[in-house]
Amino acid sequence: MVSVYELVEKARKTGKVEKGTNEVTKAIERGTAKLVVYATDVEPKEVVQHIPILCKEKSIACAEADKKEKLGISVGLGVKCASVAIINAGDAEKDLESFIKSMKK
């Protein structure tokens, strides 16, 4: 199974990914996000604290990443990134489906 970072990178290259907490929050509220990933090392925690709650309300899969620096790299930024939303997985669609299934176990 692919890691969350590999999944985000593959989706970025062949699909559509939103970057940053504001854009991710909008994607959740609009219901366009298929998977949301947020970094657990964000300070202050309140920056991303609302994300898993919103995802649960909208029935959107939500995963944690341990490092915002690695999340930023996987999404193609030269800086750290607190959260990412996969809108269109592109070639990573099958990987996305299996990743979400494995989260539910």
CSV table of C-alpha atoms in Angstrom, one decimal:
chain,number,residue,atom,x,y,z
A,1,MET,CA,0.0,0.0,0.0
A,2,VAL,CA,1.2,3.5,-0.8
A,3,SER,CA,2.0,6.0,2.0
A,4,VAL,CA,-0.1,9.1,2.4
A,5,TYR,CA,2.8,11.2,1.0
A,6,GLU,CA,3.1,9.0,-2.1
A,7,LEU,CA,-0.7,9.2,-2.6
A,8,VAL,CA,-0.7,13.0,-2.4
A,9,GLU,CA,2.3,13.3,-4.7
A,10,LYS,CA,0.7,11.0,-7.3
A,11,ALA,CA,-2.6,12.9,-7.1
A,12,ARG,CA,-0.8,16.2,-7.5
A,13,LYS,CA,1.0,15.1,-10.7
A,14,THR,CA,-2.1,13.7,-12.4
A,15,GLY,CA,-5.1,15.1,-10.7
A,16,LYS,CA,-6.1,18.1,-8.6
A,17,VAL,CA,-5.0,18.9,-5.0
A,18,GLU,CA,-5.8,21.9,-2.8
A,19,LYS,CA,-3.1,23.1,-0.5
A,20,GLY,CA,-3.3,25.0,2.7
A,21,THR,CA,-5.8,25.1,5.5
A,22,ASN,CA,-8.1,27.8,4.1
A,23,GLU,CA,-8.4,26.0,0.7
A,24,VAL,CA,-8.8,22.6,2.3
A,25,THR,CA,-11.6,24.0,4.6
A,26,LYS,CA,-13.4,25.4,1.5
A,27,ALA,CA,-13.0,22.0,-0.3
A,28,ILE,CA,-14.5,20.2,2.7
A,29,GLU,CA,-17.4,22.7,3.0
A,30,ARG,CA,-18.2,22.4,-0.7
A,31,GLY,CA,-18.0,18.6,-0.5
A,32,THR,CA,-15.4,18.4,-3.3
A,33,ALA,CA,-12.6,16.8,-1.3
A,34,LYS,CA,-12.2,13.0,-1.6
A,35,LEU,CA,-9.4,12.7,1.0
A,36,VAL,CA,-8.1,15.3,3.4
A,37,VAL,CA,-4.6,15.0,5.0
A,38,TYR,CA,-3.5,17.3,7.8
A,39,ALA,CA,-0.1,17.4,9.6
A,40,THR,CA,0.0,16.6,13.3
A,41,ASP,CA,3.0,18.7,14.1
A,42,VAL,CA,1.3,22.1,13.4
A,43,GLU,CA,1.6,24.7,16.1
A,44,PRO,CA,-0.7,26.0,17.3
A,45,LYS,CA,-2.9,22.9,17.0
A,46,GLU,CA,-6.0,25.2,16.6
A,47,VAL,CA,-4.9,25.9,13.0
A,48,VAL,CA,-6.0,22.4,11.9
A,49,GLN,CA,-8.1,21.3,14.8
A,50,HIS,CA,-11.4,21.9,12.9
A,51,ILE,CA,-10.5,19.7,9.9
A,52,PRO,CA,-11.3,16.2,11.3
A,53,ILE,CA,-14.5,17.6,12.7
A,54,LEU,CA,-15.6,19.1,9.4
A,55,CYS,CA,-14.6,15.9,7.5
A,56,LYS,CA,-16.7,13.8,9.9
A,57,GLU,CA,-19.7,16.1,9.4
A,58,LYS,CA,-19.4,15.9,5.6
A,59,SER,CA,-18.4,12.1,5.5
A,60,ILE,CA,-15.0,12.8,3.9
A,61,ALA,CA,-12.0,10.6,4.6
A,62,CYS,CA,-9.5,12.3,6.8
A,63,ALA,CA,-5.9,11.1,7.4
A,64,GLU,CA,-3.0,12.4,9.6
A,65,ALA,CA,0.5,13.0,8.4
A,66,ASP,CA,3.3,13.2,10.9
A,67,LYS,CA,5.3,16.1,9.4
A,68,LYS,CA,4.1,19.3,7.7
A,69,GLU,CA,7.5,19.5,6.0
A,70,LYS,CA,7.0,16.1,4.2
A,71,LEU,CA,3.4,17.0,3.4
A,72,GLY,CA,4.7,20.3,1.7
A,73,ILE,CA,7.2,18.4,-0.3
A,74,SER,CA,4.7,15.8,-1.5
A,75,VAL,CA,2.3,18.5,-2.7
A,76,GLY,CA,5.1,20.2,-4.6
A,77,LEU,CA,5.7,23.2,-2.3
A,78,GLY,CA,9.1,24.4,-1.2
A,79,VAL,CA,7.6,25.2,2.2
A,80,LYS,CA,5.8,23.3,4.9
A,81,CYS,CA,2.1,22.6,4.4
A,82,ALA,CA,-0.4,22.1,7.3
A,83,SER,CA,-3.1,20.4,5.2
A,84,VAL,CA,-4.0,19.0,1.8
A,85,ALA,CA,-7.2,17.9,0.1
A,86,ILE,CA,-7.3,15.5,-2.9
A,87,ILE,CA,-10.1,16.8,-5.2
A,88,ASN,CA,-9.3,14.6,-8.2
A,89,ALA,CA,-6.9,11.7,-7.7
A,90,GLY,CA,-6.1,11.3,-11.4
A,91,ASP,CA,-3.9,8.2,-11.9
A,92,ALA,CA,-4.0,7.6,-8.2
A,93,GLU,CA,-7.7,6.8,-8.1
A,94,LYS,CA,-7.2,3.1,-7.3
A,95,ASP,CA,-4.6,3.9,-4.7
A,96,LEU,CA,-6.9,6.4,-3.1
A,97,GLU,CA,-9.8,3.9,-3.0
A,98,SER,CA,-7.6,1.2,-1.3
A,99,PHE,CA,-6.1,3.8,1.1
A,100,ILE,CA,-9.6,4.9,2.2
A,101,LYS,CA,-10.7,1.3,2.6
A,102,SER,CA,-7.6,0.6,4.8
A,103,MET,CA,-8.5,3.6,7.0
A,104,LYS,CA,-11.9,2.1,7.7
A,105,LYS,CA,-10.5,-1.1,9.1
